[in-house]
Tab-separated table of C-alpha atoms and ligand atoms in Angstrom:
chain	number	residue	atom	x	y	z
Y	1	MET	CA	-15.689	-3.699	10.254
Y	2	GLN	CA	-15.297	-7.399	10.850
Y	3	ALA	CA	-18.465	-7.679	12.946
Y	4	LEU	CA	-20.592	-6.699	9.998
Y	5	SER	CA	-18.978	-9.066	7.527
Y	6	PRO	CA	-21.771	-10.349	5.267
Y	7	ALA	CA	-20.230	-13.830	5.400
Y	8	LEU	CA	-20.525	-13.937	9.176
Y	9	ALA	CA	-23.994	-12.393	9.159
Y	10	ALA	CA	-25.113	-15.074	6.693
Y	11	GLN	CA	-23.727	-17.853	8.881
Y	12	ILE	CA	-25.494	-16.375	11.881
Y	13	ALA	CA	-28.746	-15.973	10.008
Y	14	GLU	CA	-28.702	-19.683	9.154
Y	15	ALA	CA	-28.151	-20.806	12.751
Y	16	ARG	CA	-31.045	-22.543	14.433
Y	17	ARG	CA	-29.212	-23.358	17.663
Y	18	VAL	CA	-26.973	-20.799	19.238
Y	19	THR	CA	-25.010	-21.330	22.438
Y	20	ALA	CA	-23.594	-18.196	24.058
Y	21	LEU	CA	-20.799	-18.732	26.585
Y	22	THR	CA	-20.526	-15.586	28.652
Y	23	GLY	CA	-18.078	-14.273	31.220
Y	24	ALA	CA	-17.517	-11.186	33.330
Y	25	GLY	CA	-16.899	-8.923	30.304
Y	26	MET	CA	-20.550	-9.448	29.354
Y	27	SER	CA	-21.613	-7.419	32.391
Y	28	ALA	CA	-18.746	-4.895	32.370
Y	29	GLU	CA	-20.884	-2.297	30.604
Y	30	SER	CA	-23.554	-2.798	33.271
Y	31	GLY	CA	-20.992	-1.555	35.791
Y	32	VAL	CA	-20.133	-4.973	37.239
Y	33	PRO	CA	-16.348	-5.337	37.608
Y	34	THR	CA	-14.537	-8.185	35.813
Y	35	PHE	CA	-11.959	-10.372	37.562
Y	36	ARG	CA	-8.759	-10.290	35.524
Y	37	ASP	CA	-8.716	-6.879	33.846
Y	38	ALA	CA	-5.620	-4.992	35.028
Y	39	GLN	CA	-6.528	-2.072	37.378
Y	40	THR	CA	-10.297	-2.580	37.438
Y	41	GLY	CA	-10.540	-6.390	37.834
Y	42	LEU	CA	-11.567	-7.739	41.236
Y	43	TRP	CA	-8.530	-10.046	41.386
Y	44	ALA	CA	-6.265	-7.031	40.908
Y	45	ARG	CA	-7.576	-5.655	44.217
Y	46	TYR	CA	-8.522	-8.762	46.188
Y	47	ASP	CA	-6.896	-12.138	46.763
Y	48	PRO	CA	-9.199	-14.934	45.574
Y	49	ALA	CA	-7.566	-17.349	48.054
Y	50	GLU	CA	-8.862	-15.149	50.891
Y	51	LEU	CA	-12.363	-14.642	49.532
Y	52	ALA	CA	-13.428	-17.294	47.051
Y	53	THR	CA	-12.492	-20.672	48.535
Y	54	PRO	CA	-14.215	-22.959	51.067
Y	55	GLU	CA	-11.115	-22.625	53.278
Y	56	ALA	CA	-11.413	-18.837	53.305
Y	57	PHE	CA	-15.043	-19.138	54.413
Y	58	GLU	CA	-14.088	-21.547	57.190
Y	59	ARG	CA	-11.317	-19.219	58.373
Y	60	ASP	CA	-13.267	-15.979	58.235
Y	61	PRO	CA	-16.955	-16.449	57.343
Y	62	SER	CA	-17.839	-12.879	58.212
Y	63	ARG	CA	-15.230	-11.342	55.871
Y	64	VAL	CA	-16.260	-13.594	52.986
Y	65	TRP	CA	-19.961	-12.950	53.636
Y	66	GLN	CA	-19.429	-9.174	53.690
Y	67	TRP	CA	-17.461	-9.200	50.438
Y	68	TYR	CA	-20.239	-11.105	48.679
Y	69	ALA	CA	-22.872	-8.864	50.288
Y	70	TRP	CA	-21.047	-5.865	48.744
Y	71	ARG	CA	-21.008	-7.569	45.329
Y	72	ARG	CA	-24.670	-8.514	45.726
Y	73	GLU	CA	-25.502	-4.850	46.377
Y	74	LEU	CA	-23.605	-3.913	43.239
Y	75	VAL	CA	-25.428	-6.360	40.969
Y	76	THR	CA	-28.801	-5.543	42.497
Y	77	ARG	CA	-28.324	-1.958	41.341
Y	78	ALA	CA	-27.029	-2.994	37.882
Y	79	GLU	CA	-29.204	-3.205	34.781
Y	80	PRO	CA	-28.768	-5.535	31.790
Y	81	ASN	CA	-26.879	-3.788	28.974
Y	82	ALA	CA	-27.474	-3.753	25.211
Y	83	GLY	CA	-25.494	-6.993	24.862
Y	84	HIS	CA	-27.693	-8.906	27.340
Y	85	ARG	CA	-30.767	-7.508	25.626
Y	86	ALA	CA	-29.535	-8.477	22.147
Y	87	LEU	CA	-29.001	-12.083	23.281
Y	88	ALA	CA	-32.493	-12.135	24.796
Y	89	ARG	CA	-33.977	-10.791	21.528
Y	90	TRP	CA	-32.056	-13.362	19.518
Y	91	ALA	CA	-34.153	-16.072	21.188
Y	92	ARG	CA	-37.072	-14.948	19.005
Y	93	HIS	CA	-35.163	-16.052	15.888
Y	94	ALA	CA	-33.325	-19.174	17.049
Y	95	ARG	CA	-33.008	-21.399	20.076
Y	96	VAL	CA	-30.467	-19.590	22.196
Y	97	THR	CA	-28.938	-21.204	25.261
Y	98	VAL	CA	-26.874	-18.903	27.435
Y	99	VAL	CA	-24.176	-20.672	29.443
Y	100	THR	CA	-22.742	-18.165	31.856
Y	101	GLN	CA	-19.920	-18.028	34.355
Y	102	ASN	CA	-21.522	-14.880	35.739
Y	103	VAL	CA	-23.313	-14.908	39.057
Y	104	ASP	CA	-25.228	-11.649	38.577
Y	105	GLY	CA	-28.543	-12.859	37.103
Y	106	LEU	CA	-28.489	-10.163	34.391
Y	107	HIS	CA	-29.238	-12.551	31.493
Y	108	GLN	CA	-32.451	-13.640	33.220
Y	109	GLN	CA	-33.289	-10.015	33.979
Y	110	ALA	CA	-32.861	-9.187	30.272
Y	111	GLY	CA	-35.340	-11.956	29.418
Y	112	SER	CA	-33.156	-14.754	28.034
Y	113	PRO	CA	-35.377	-17.820	28.346
Y	114	GLU	CA	-32.633	-20.458	28.753
Y	115	VAL	CA	-29.777	-19.621	31.101
Y	116	LEU	CA	-27.398	-22.165	32.626
Y	117	GLU	CA	-25.351	-20.814	35.519
Y	118	LEU	CA	-22.008	-22.619	35.761
Y	119	HIS	CA	-20.795	-20.690	38.825
Y	120	GLY	CA	-24.069	-20.232	40.713
Y	121	ASN	CA	-25.823	-16.976	41.544
Y	122	LEU	CA	-24.820	-14.284	43.976
Y	123	ARG	CA	-28.430	-13.346	44.672
Y	124	ARG	CA	-29.174	-16.733	46.288
Y	125	SER	CA	-27.873	-18.059	49.587
Y	126	ILE	CA	-27.532	-21.671	50.660
Y	127	CYS	CA	-26.830	-23.479	53.896
Y	128	SER	CA	-23.126	-24.335	54.186
Y	129	ALA	CA	-24.124	-27.670	55.782
Y	130	GLY	CA	-26.270	-28.686	52.811
Y	131	CYS	CA	-29.913	-27.805	53.670
Y	132	GLY	CA	-30.229	-26.102	50.269
Y	133	GLU	CA	-31.372	-22.598	49.315
Y	134	GLN	CA	-32.513	-20.542	52.303
Y	135	PRO	CA	-33.941	-17.093	52.961
Y	136	VAL	CA	-31.438	-14.685	54.435
Y	137	GLY	CA	-32.017	-13.428	57.974
Y	138	GLU	CA	-29.893	-11.316	60.310
Y	139	GLY	CA	-26.169	-11.919	60.798
Y	140	GLU	CA	-22.915	-11.925	58.905
Y	141	PRO	CA	-23.351	-14.643	57.875
Y	142	PRO	CA	-26.889	-15.358	59.037
Y	143	PRO	CA	-27.617	-18.849	60.412
Y	144	CYS	CA	-29.535	-21.390	58.332
Y	145	PRO	CA	-33.163	-21.224	59.522
Y	146	ARG	CA	-33.289	-25.035	59.482
Y	147	CYS	CA	-30.058	-26.227	61.055
Y	148	GLY	CA	-28.250	-23.134	62.313
Y	149	ALA	CA	-25.083	-23.611	60.214
Y	150	PRO	CA	-23.853	-20.414	58.569
Y	151	LEU	CA	-25.413	-19.492	55.232
Y	152	ARG	CA	-23.093	-18.880	52.266
Y	153	PRO	CA	-23.584	-17.354	48.836
Y	154	ASP	CA	-24.776	-19.902	46.252
Y	155	VAL	CA	-21.663	-19.539	44.115
Y	156	VAL	CA	-18.928	-21.946	43.089
Y	157	TRP	CA	-15.617	-21.321	44.840
Y	158	PHE	CA	-12.160	-22.346	43.676
Y	159	GLY	CA	-11.666	-26.035	44.395
Y	160	GLU	CA	-15.404	-26.802	44.259
Y	161	MET	CA	-17.329	-28.821	41.683
Y	162	LEU	CA	-19.634	-27.078	39.241
Y	163	PRO	CA	-23.368	-27.842	39.580
Y	164	GLU	CA	-23.800	-31.081	37.645
Y	165	ALA	CA	-27.071	-30.198	35.917
Y	166	ALA	CA	-25.713	-26.879	34.612
Y	167	LEU	CA	-22.480	-28.461	33.386
Y	168	ASN	CA	-24.277	-31.334	31.641
Y	169	GLY	CA	-26.731	-28.865	30.126
Y	170	ALA	CA	-23.808	-26.764	28.881
Y	171	LEU	CA	-22.114	-29.765	27.271
Y	172	ALA	CA	-25.367	-30.732	25.555
Y	173	ALA	CA	-25.972	-27.148	24.381
Y	174	VAL	CA	-22.475	-26.976	22.900
Y	175	GLU	CA	-22.910	-30.358	21.176
Y	176	ALA	CA	-26.221	-29.266	19.661
Y	177	ALA	CA	-25.153	-25.765	18.586
Y	178	ASP	CA	-24.674	-24.483	15.039
Y	179	ILE	CA	-22.805	-21.500	16.455
Y	180	VAL	CA	-20.989	-21.055	19.732
Y	181	LEU	CA	-20.340	-17.473	20.817
Y	182	SER	CA	-17.694	-16.820	23.460
Y	183	ILE	CA	-18.396	-13.397	24.934
Y	184	GLY	CA	-16.412	-11.455	27.531
Y	185	THR	CA	-14.457	-14.281	29.065
Y	186	ALA	CA	-10.692	-14.542	29.440
Y	187	ASN	CA	-11.057	-18.290	28.795
Y	188	GLN	CA	-8.750	-19.136	31.668
Y	189	VAL	CA	-10.978	-20.950	34.148
Y	190	GLN	CA	-11.832	-24.625	33.612
Y	191	PRO	CA	-14.037	-26.354	32.734
Y	192	ALA	CA	-15.804	-23.373	31.093
Y	193	ALA	CA	-12.713	-22.555	29.014
Y	194	SER	CA	-12.761	-25.958	27.336
Y	195	LEU	CA	-16.312	-25.592	25.968
Y	196	PRO	CA	-15.402	-23.625	22.804
Y	197	HIS	CA	-12.673	-26.156	22.014
Y	198	LEU	CA	-15.222	-28.942	22.270
Y	199	ALA	CA	-17.378	-26.983	19.823
Y	200	ARG	CA	-14.446	-26.637	17.397
Y	201	ARG	CA	-13.821	-30.377	17.541
Y	202	ASN	CA	-17.485	-30.917	16.583
Y	203	GLY	CA	-17.016	-28.664	13.557
Y	204	CYS	CA	-19.229	-25.951	15.028
Y	205	LEU	CA	-18.630	-22.297	14.127
Y	206	VAL	CA	-16.955	-20.448	17.021
Y	207	VAL	CA	-17.200	-16.658	17.271
Y	208	GLU	CA	-15.410	-14.692	19.968
Y	209	VAL	CA	-16.466	-11.218	21.149
Y	210	ASN	CA	-13.824	-9.554	23.324
Y	211	PRO	CA	-11.866	-6.287	23.207
Y	212	GLU	CA	-8.705	-8.296	23.976
Y	213	GLU	CA	-7.144	-11.445	22.601
Y	214	THR	CA	-7.585	-14.593	24.691
Y	215	PRO	CA	-6.196	-18.132	24.449
Y	216	LEU	CA	-9.267	-18.925	22.307
Y	217	THR	CA	-8.501	-16.258	19.684
Y	218	PRO	CA	-6.243	-18.348	17.427
Y	219	GLU	CA	-8.795	-21.184	17.420
Y	220	ALA	CA	-11.932	-19.146	16.807
Y	221	ASP	CA	-13.421	-18.914	13.307
Y	222	TRP	CA	-14.095	-15.228	13.957
Y	223	SER	CA	-12.607	-13.158	16.728
Y	224	LEU	CA	-14.258	-9.771	16.960
Y	225	ARG	CA	-12.408	-7.024	18.845
Y	226	GLY	CA	-15.058	-5.003	20.613
Y	227	THR	CA	-17.399	-4.972	23.576
Y	228	ALA	CA	-20.485	-7.061	24.243
Y	229	ALA	CA	-22.859	-4.082	24.336
Y	230	GLY	CA	-21.243	-2.603	21.221
Y	231	LEU	CA	-20.987	-5.661	19.018
Y	232	LEU	CA	-23.864	-7.987	19.872
Y	233	PRO	CA	-26.682	-5.656	18.756
Y	234	LEU	CA	-24.839	-4.915	15.479
Y	235	LEU	CA	-24.194	-8.541	14.810
Y	236	LEU	CA	-27.774	-9.549	15.474
Y	237	GLU	CA	-29.179	-6.684	13.487
Y	238	ALA	CA	-27.130	-7.704	10.469
Y	239	ALA	CA	-28.110	-11.336	10.913
Y	240	THR	CA	-31.808	-10.563	11.306
Y	241	GLU	CA	-31.805	-8.306	8.255
Y	242	GLN	CA	-30.304	-11.057	6.102
Y	243	ARG	CA	-32.893	-13.472	7.360
Y	244	VAL	CA	-35.769	-11.101	6.657
Y	245	GLN	CA	-34.433	-10.502	3.123
Y	246	ARG	CA	-34.051	-14.227	2.556
Y	247	ASP	CA	-37.562	-15.060	3.809
Y	248	GLU	CA	-39.202	-12.332	1.728
F	1	OAD	P1	-12.252	-12.355	33.513
F	1	OAD	O1	-12.271	-11.133	34.360
F	1	OAD	O2	-11.161	-13.328	33.719
F	1	OAD	O3	-12.214	-11.913	31.991
F	1	OAD	C1	-13.043	-10.911	31.506
F	1	OAD	C2	-12.873	-10.834	30.014
F	1	OAD	O4	-13.821	-9.891	29.523
F	1	OAD	C3	-11.498	-10.371	29.536
F	1	OAD	O5	-11.050	-11.226	28.493
F	1	OAD	C4	-11.746	-8.959	29.017
F	1	OAD	O6	-10.918	-8.626	27.924
F	1	OAD	C5	-13.185	-9.063	28.575
F	1	OAD	N1	-13.948	-7.799	28.579
F	1	OAD	C6	-13.760	-6.702	29.349
F	1	OAD	N2	-14.700	-5.771	29.083
F	1	OAD	C7	-15.506	-6.300	28.123
F	1	OAD	C8	-16.667	-5.844	27.424
F	1	OAD	N3	-17.192	-4.649	27.686
F	1	OAD	N4	-17.242	-6.658	26.500
F	1	OAD	C9	-16.701	-7.881	26.243
F	1	OAD	N5	-15.612	-8.369	26.867
F	1	OAD	C10	-15.024	-7.596	27.790
F	1	OAD	O7	-13.702	-13.029	33.654
F	1	OAD	P2	-14.153	-14.529	33.359
F	1	OAD	O8	-13.454	-15.092	32.186
F	1	OAD	O9	-15.635	-14.503	33.344
F	1	OAD	O10	-14.963	-17.501	38.966
F	1	OAD	O11	-13.678	-15.261	34.662
F	1	OAD	C11	-14.023	-16.579	34.873
F	1	OAD	C12	-14.155	-16.893	36.332
F	1	OAD	O12	-12.980	-16.485	37.029
F	1	OAD	C13	-15.256	-16.151	37.047
F	1	OAD	O13	-16.524	-16.759	36.891
F	1	OAD	C14	-14.814	-16.176	38.462
F	1	OAD	C15	-13.360	-15.812	38.264
F	1	OAD	O14	-12.494	-16.215	39.248
F	1	OAD	C16	-15.169	-17.728	40.268
F	1	OAD	O15	-15.277	-16.812	41.078
F	1	OAD	C17	-15.271	-19.177	40.611
């Protein structure tokens, strides 16, 4: 099986800085739906233009709020899977920066020490007029306790800028990495999708973990067909074993 290739395990065992770029597929085995998978993906059932844009929120704040409240419920009940836990464990052997497009907080829950959220976090709410993060009260959406403007989920919508600190941190983590892992993302949404290409240009090893091919597949050094919860523990186990043998 390609995931257990000794050559790959050796390269992983040598890595001191690992940057993991994760997308919705990372949390699929935690029961959180992806966006673009046919049948089960959220965008197969819902129109992003009506739910995930600033204009949609202006038009119908209550509908948008309720949709995110439903997704928040879903992720609150979800648990990190074996893939999240493997990445968290990896941080004991190397510096691991997780750069995620996910808004579910499951990497932090699994114990990953360094997580950069490119698309925000569903569990937080912010004032739509700019007062910052606020506690949620009654209402759909509830008013900001400071200025009364409607609260909104602290996520990035289509047409909005990514949080600058997270994006700059991601660029730096990709520049500094020995290995970039792209896990469970369709690699279709910018600027996240360009990060592995930047890594390739820097001569960094790029490893993809995804049951399906993506636009990154032809460019990746290794493209492993399988799931995050299935492959990451195997990969790390093999890498850790090699390292233990080498250090003995
Ligand atoms: P997508 O739903 O576009 O892609 C999910 C990817 O995960 C696909 O390539 C699947 O093949 C793969 N996948 C499915 N199950 C998997 C598993 N168990 N293990 C590993 N991979 C699996 O999700 P993203 O690429 O994350 O943005 O989407 C990027 C952004 O588009 C999201 O952050 C969201 C969405 O619109 C906003 O809402 C702004």
